[in-house]
mmCIF file of C-alpha atoms in Angstrom:
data_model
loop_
_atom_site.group_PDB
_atom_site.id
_atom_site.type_symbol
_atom_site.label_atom_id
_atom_site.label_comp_id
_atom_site.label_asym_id
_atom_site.label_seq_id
_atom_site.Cartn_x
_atom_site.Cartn_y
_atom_site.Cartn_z
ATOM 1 C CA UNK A 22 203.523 315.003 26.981
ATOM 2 C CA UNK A 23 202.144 318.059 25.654
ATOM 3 C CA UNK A 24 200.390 320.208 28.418
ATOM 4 C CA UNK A 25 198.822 323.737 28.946
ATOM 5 C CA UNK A 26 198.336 324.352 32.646
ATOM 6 C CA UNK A 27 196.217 327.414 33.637
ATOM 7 C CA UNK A 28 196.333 329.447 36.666
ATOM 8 C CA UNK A 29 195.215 332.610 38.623
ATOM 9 C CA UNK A 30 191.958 332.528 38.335
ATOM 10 C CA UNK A 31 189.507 333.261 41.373
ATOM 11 C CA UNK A 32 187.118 335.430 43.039
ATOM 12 C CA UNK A 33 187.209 339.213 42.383
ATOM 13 C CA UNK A 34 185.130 342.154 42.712
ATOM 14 C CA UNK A 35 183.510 344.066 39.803
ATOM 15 C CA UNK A 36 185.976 346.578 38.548
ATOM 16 C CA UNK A 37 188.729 344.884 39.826
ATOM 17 C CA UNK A 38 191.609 343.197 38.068
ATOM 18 C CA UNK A 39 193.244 339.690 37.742
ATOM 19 C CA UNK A 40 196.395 337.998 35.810
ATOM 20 C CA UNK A 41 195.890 334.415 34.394
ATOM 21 C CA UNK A 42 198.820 332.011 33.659
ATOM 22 C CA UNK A 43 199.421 329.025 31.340
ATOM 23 C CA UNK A 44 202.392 327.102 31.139
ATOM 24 C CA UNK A 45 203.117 325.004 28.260
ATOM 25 C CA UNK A 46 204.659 322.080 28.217
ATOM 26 C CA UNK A 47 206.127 319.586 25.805
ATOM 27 C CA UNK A 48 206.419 321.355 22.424
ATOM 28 C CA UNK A 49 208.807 324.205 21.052
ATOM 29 C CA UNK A 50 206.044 327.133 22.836
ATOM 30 C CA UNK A 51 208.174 329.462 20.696
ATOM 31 C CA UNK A 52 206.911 328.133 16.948
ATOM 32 C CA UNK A 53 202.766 328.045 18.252
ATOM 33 C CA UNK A 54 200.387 331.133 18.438
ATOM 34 C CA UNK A 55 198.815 331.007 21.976
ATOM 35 C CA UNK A 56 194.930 331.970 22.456
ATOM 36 C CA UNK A 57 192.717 332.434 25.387
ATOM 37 C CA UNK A 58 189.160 331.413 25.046
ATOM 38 C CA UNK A 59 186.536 331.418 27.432
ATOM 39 C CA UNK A 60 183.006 330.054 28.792
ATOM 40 C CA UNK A 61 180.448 331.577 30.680
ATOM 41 C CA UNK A 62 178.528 329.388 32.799
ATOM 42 C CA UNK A 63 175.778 326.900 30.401
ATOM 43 C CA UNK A 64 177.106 328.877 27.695
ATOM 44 C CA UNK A 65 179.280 328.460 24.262
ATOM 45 C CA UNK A 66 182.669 329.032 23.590
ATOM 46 C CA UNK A 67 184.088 332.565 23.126
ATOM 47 C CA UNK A 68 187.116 333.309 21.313
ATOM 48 C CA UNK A 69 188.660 336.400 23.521
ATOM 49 C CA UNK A 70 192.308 337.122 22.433
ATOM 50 C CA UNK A 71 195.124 335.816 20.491
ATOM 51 C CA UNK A 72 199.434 336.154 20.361
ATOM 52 C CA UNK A 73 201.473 335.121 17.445
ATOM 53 C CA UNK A 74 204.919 333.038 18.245
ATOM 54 C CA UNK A 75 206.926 336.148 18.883
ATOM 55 C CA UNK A 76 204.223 338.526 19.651
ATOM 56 C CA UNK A 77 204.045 340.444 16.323
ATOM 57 C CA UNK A 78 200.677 340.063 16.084
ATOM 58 C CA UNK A 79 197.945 340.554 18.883
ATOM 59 C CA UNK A 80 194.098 340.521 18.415
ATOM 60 C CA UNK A 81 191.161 340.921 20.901
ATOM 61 C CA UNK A 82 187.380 340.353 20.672
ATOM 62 C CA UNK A 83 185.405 343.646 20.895
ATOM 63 C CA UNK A 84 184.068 342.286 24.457
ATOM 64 C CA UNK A 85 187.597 341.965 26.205
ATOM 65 C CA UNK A 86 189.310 345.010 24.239
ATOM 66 C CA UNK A 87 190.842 347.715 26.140
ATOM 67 C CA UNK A 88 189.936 345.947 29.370
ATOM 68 C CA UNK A 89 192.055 342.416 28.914
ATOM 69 C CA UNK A 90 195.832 341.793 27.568
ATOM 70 C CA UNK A 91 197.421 339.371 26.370
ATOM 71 C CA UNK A 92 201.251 338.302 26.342
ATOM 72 C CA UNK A 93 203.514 335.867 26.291
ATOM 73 C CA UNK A 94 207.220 335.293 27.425
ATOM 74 C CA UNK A 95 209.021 332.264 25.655
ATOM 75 C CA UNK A 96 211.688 331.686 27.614
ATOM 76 C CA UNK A 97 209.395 330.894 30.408
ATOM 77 C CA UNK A 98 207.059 328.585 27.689
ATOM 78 C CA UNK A 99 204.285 330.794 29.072
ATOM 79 C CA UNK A 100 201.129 332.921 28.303
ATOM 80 C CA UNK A 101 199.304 335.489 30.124
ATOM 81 C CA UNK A 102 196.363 337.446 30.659
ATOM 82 C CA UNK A 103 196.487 340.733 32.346
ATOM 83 C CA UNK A 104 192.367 341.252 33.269
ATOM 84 C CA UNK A 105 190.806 344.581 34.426
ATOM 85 C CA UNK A 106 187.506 346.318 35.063
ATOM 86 C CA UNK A 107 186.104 343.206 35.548
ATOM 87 C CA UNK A 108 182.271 342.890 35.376
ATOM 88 C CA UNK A 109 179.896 339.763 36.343
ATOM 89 C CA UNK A 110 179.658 339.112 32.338
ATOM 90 C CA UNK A 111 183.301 338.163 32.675
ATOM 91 C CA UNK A 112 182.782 335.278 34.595
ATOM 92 C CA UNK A 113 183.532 332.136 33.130
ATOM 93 C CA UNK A 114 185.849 329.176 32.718
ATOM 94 C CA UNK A 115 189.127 330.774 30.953
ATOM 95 C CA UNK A 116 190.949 328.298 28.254
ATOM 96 C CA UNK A 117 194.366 328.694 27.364
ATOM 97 C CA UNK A 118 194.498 326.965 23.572
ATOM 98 C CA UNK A 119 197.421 326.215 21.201
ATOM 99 C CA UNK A 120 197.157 326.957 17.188
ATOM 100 C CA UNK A 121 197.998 323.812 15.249
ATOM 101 C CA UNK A 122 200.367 326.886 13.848
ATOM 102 C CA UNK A 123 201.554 330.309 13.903
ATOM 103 C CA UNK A 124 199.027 333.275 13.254
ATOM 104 C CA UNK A 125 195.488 331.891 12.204
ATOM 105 C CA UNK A 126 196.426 328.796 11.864
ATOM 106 C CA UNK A 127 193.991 325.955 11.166
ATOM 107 C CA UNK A 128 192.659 325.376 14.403
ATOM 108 C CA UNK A 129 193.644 324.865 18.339
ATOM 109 C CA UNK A 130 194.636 321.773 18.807
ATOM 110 C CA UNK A 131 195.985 321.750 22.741
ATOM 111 C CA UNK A 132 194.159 322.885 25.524
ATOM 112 C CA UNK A 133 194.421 323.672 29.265
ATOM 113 C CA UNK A 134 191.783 322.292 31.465
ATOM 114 C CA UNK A 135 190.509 325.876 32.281
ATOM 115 C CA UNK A 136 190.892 328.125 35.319
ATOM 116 C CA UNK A 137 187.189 329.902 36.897
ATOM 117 C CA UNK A 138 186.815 333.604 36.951
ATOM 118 C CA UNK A 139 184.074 334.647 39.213
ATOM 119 C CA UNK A 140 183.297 338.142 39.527
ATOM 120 C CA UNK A 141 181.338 339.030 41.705
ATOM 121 C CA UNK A 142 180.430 341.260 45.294
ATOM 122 C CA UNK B 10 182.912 339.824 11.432
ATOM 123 C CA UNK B 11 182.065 336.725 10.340
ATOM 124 C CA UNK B 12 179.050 335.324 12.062
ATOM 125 C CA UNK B 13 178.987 331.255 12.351
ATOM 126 C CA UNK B 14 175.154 329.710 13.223
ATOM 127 C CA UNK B 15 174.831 326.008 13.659
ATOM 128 C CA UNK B 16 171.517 324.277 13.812
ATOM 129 C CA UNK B 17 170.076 322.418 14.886
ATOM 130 C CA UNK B 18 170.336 323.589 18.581
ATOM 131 C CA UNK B 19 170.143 319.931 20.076
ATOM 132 C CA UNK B 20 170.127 316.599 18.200
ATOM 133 C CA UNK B 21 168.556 313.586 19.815
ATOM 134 C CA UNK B 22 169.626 310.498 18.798
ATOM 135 C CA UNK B 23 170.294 306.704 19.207
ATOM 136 C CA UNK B 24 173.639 305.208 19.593
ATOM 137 C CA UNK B 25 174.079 303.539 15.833
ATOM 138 C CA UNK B 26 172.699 306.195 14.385
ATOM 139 C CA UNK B 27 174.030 308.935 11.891
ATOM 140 C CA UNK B 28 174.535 312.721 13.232
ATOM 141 C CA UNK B 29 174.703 315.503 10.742
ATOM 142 C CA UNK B 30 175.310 318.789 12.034
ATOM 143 C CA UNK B 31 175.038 322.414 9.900
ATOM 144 C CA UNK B 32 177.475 324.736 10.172
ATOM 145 C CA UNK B 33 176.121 328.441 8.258
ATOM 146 C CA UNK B 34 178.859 331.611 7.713
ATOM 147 C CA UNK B 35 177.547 334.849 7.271
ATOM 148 C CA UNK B 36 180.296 335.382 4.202
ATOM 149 C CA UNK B 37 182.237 332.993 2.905
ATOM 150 C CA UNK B 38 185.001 331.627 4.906
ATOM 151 C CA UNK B 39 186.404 329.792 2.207
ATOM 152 C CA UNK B 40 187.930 325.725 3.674
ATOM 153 C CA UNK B 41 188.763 327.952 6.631
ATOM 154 C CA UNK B 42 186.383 325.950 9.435
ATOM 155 C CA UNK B 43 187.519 323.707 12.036
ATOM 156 C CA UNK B 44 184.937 321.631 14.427
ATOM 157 C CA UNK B 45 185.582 321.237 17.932
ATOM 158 C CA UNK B 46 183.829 318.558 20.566
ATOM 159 C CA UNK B 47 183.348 319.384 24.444
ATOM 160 C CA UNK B 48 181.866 316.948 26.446
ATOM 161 C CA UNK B 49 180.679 318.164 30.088
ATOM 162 C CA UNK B 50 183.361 318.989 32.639
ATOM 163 C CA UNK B 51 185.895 318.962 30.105
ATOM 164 C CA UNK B 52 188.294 321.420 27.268
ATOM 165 C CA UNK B 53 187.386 320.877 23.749
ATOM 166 C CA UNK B 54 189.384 318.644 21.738
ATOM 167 C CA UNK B 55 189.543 319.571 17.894
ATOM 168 C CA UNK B 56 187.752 317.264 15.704
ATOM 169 C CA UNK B 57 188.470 318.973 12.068
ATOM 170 C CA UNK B 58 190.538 321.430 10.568
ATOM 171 C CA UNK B 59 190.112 323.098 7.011
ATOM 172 C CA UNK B 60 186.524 321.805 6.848
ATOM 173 C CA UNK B 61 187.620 318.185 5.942
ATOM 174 C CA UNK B 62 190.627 317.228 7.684
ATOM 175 C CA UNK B 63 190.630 315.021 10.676
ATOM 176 C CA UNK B 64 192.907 316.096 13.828
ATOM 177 C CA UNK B 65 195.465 313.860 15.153
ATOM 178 C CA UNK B 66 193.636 310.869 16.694
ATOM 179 C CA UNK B 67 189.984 311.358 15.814
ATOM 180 C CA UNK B 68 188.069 308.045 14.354
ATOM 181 C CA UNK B 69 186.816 307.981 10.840
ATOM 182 C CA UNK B 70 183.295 308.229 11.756
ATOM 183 C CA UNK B 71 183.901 311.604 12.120
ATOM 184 C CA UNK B 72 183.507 313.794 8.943
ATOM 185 C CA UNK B 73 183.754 317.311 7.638
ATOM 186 C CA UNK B 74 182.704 318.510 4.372
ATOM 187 C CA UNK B 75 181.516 322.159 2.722
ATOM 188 C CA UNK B 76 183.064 325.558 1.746
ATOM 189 C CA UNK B 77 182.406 328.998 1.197
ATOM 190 C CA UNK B 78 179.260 329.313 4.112
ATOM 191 C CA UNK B 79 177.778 326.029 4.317
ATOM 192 C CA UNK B 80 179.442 323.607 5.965
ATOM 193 C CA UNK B 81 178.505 319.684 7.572
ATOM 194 C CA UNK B 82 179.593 317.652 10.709
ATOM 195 C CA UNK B 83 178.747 314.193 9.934
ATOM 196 C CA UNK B 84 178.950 310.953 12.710
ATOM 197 C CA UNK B 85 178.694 307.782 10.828
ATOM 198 C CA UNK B 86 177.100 305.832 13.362
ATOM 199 C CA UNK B 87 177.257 307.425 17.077
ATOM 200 C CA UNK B 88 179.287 305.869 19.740
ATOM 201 C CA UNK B 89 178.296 306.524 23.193
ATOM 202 C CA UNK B 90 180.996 308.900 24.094
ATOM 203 C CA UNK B 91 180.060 311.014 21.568
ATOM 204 C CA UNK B 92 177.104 312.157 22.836
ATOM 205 C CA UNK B 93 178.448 315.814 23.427
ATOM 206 C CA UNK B 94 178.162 319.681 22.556
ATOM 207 C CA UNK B 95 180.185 320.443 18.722
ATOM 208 C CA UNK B 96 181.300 323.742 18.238
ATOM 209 C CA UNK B 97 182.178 324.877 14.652
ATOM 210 C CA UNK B 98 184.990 328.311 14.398
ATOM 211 C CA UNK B 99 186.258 330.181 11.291
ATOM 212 C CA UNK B 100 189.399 330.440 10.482
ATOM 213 C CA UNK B 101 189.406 332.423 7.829
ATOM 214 C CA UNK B 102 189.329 336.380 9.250
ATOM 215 C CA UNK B 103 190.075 338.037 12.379
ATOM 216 C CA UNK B 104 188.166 337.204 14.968
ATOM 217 C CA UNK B 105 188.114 333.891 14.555
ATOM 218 C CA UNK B 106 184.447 332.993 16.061
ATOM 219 C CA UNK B 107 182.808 330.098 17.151
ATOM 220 C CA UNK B 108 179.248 328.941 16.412
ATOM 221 C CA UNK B 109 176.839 328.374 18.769
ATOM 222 C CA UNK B 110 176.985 325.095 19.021
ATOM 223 C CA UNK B 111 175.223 321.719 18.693
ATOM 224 C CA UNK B 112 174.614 318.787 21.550
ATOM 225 C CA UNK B 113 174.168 315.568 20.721
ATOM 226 C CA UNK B 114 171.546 313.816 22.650
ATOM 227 C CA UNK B 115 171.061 310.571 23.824
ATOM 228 C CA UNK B 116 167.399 309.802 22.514
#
């Protein structure tokens, strides 16, 4: 079966940092680009960052630049986000998504169920 | 970047029915849209890819058409589990946003 598992996510403190995992499952993890999208609380879907097959190519939305990181290590069909200076605006349910392909594909097609972020004091 | 605005904001609607949701680029995005459903409590499953193109699994009621920076969601006759939020992303340019999204209401 084809799976994305998240993990890490919790409770932090504003200006503190967290690492998110997703294990894949299933499929060659090496052929896919891997994304991480998230959603605030009652709110829409935000694209945040995205890692080609063998991490050529790495993009981040203006809101998570400089502050988030994203990488990926095939041999352990995984993907991860390194977090930091969190702030309350970061708190949300974080999705770990497949591309139907490598780099800009056509869509995401598999996704985790989502790990919470809550940042807060 | 390419901004993505969907209308209308909610849809209410009768089972049987026919949903068509708007999907509006800021610049042209060429077949480069995919449509996404989340219903509560749960990941989004993709619906459409390159405006037209059903995903893996998803029933013929469900339609995509457009190009360019207009671009339709269409639901033949709604079924009651598809009473749900649809989110429409470009694919076209980095970053590849999503639109605000639509729910579909039970009337």
């Amino acid at each position: 079966e084809v799976q994305l598992v998240e993990s890490g996510g919790g409770l932090v403190k504003p200006g503190g940092s967290l690492r998110l995992s997703c294990a894949a499952s299933g499929f060659t993890f090496s052929d896919y680009s891997m994304n991480w999208v998230r959603q605030a609380p009652g709110k829409g879907l935000e694209w945040l960052s995205s890692i080609s097959s063998r991490n050529l190519n790495i993009h981040y939305a203006d809101s998570v630049k400089g502050r988030f990181t994203i990488s990926r290590d095939n041999a352990k069909n995984s993907v991860y986000l390194q977090m930091s200076s969190l702030r309350a605006e970061d708190t949300a349910i974080y999705y770990c998504a497949r591309d139907t392909g490598d780099y800009l594909s056509n869509g995401m097609d598999v996704w985790g169920q989502g790990t919470t972020v809550t940042v807060s004091s | 970047e390419i901004v993505l605005t969907q209308s209308p904001g909610t849809l209410s609607l009768s089972p049987g029915e026919r949903a068509t949701l708007s999907c509006r680029a800021s610049q042209s995005v060429r077949s480069y849209l995919a449509w996404y459903q989340q219903k509560p409590g749960q990941a989004p499953r993709l619906l459409i890819h390159d405006a037209s193109t059903r995903a893996t699994g998803i029933p013929a009621r469900f339609s995509g058409s457009g190009s360019g920076t207009d671009f339709t969601l269409t639901i033949s006759s709604l079924e009651p589990e598809d009473f749900a939020v649809y989110y429409c992303q470009q694919r076209s340019v980095w970053p590849p946003l999503f639109g605000g999204g639509t729910k579909v209401e039970i009337k």
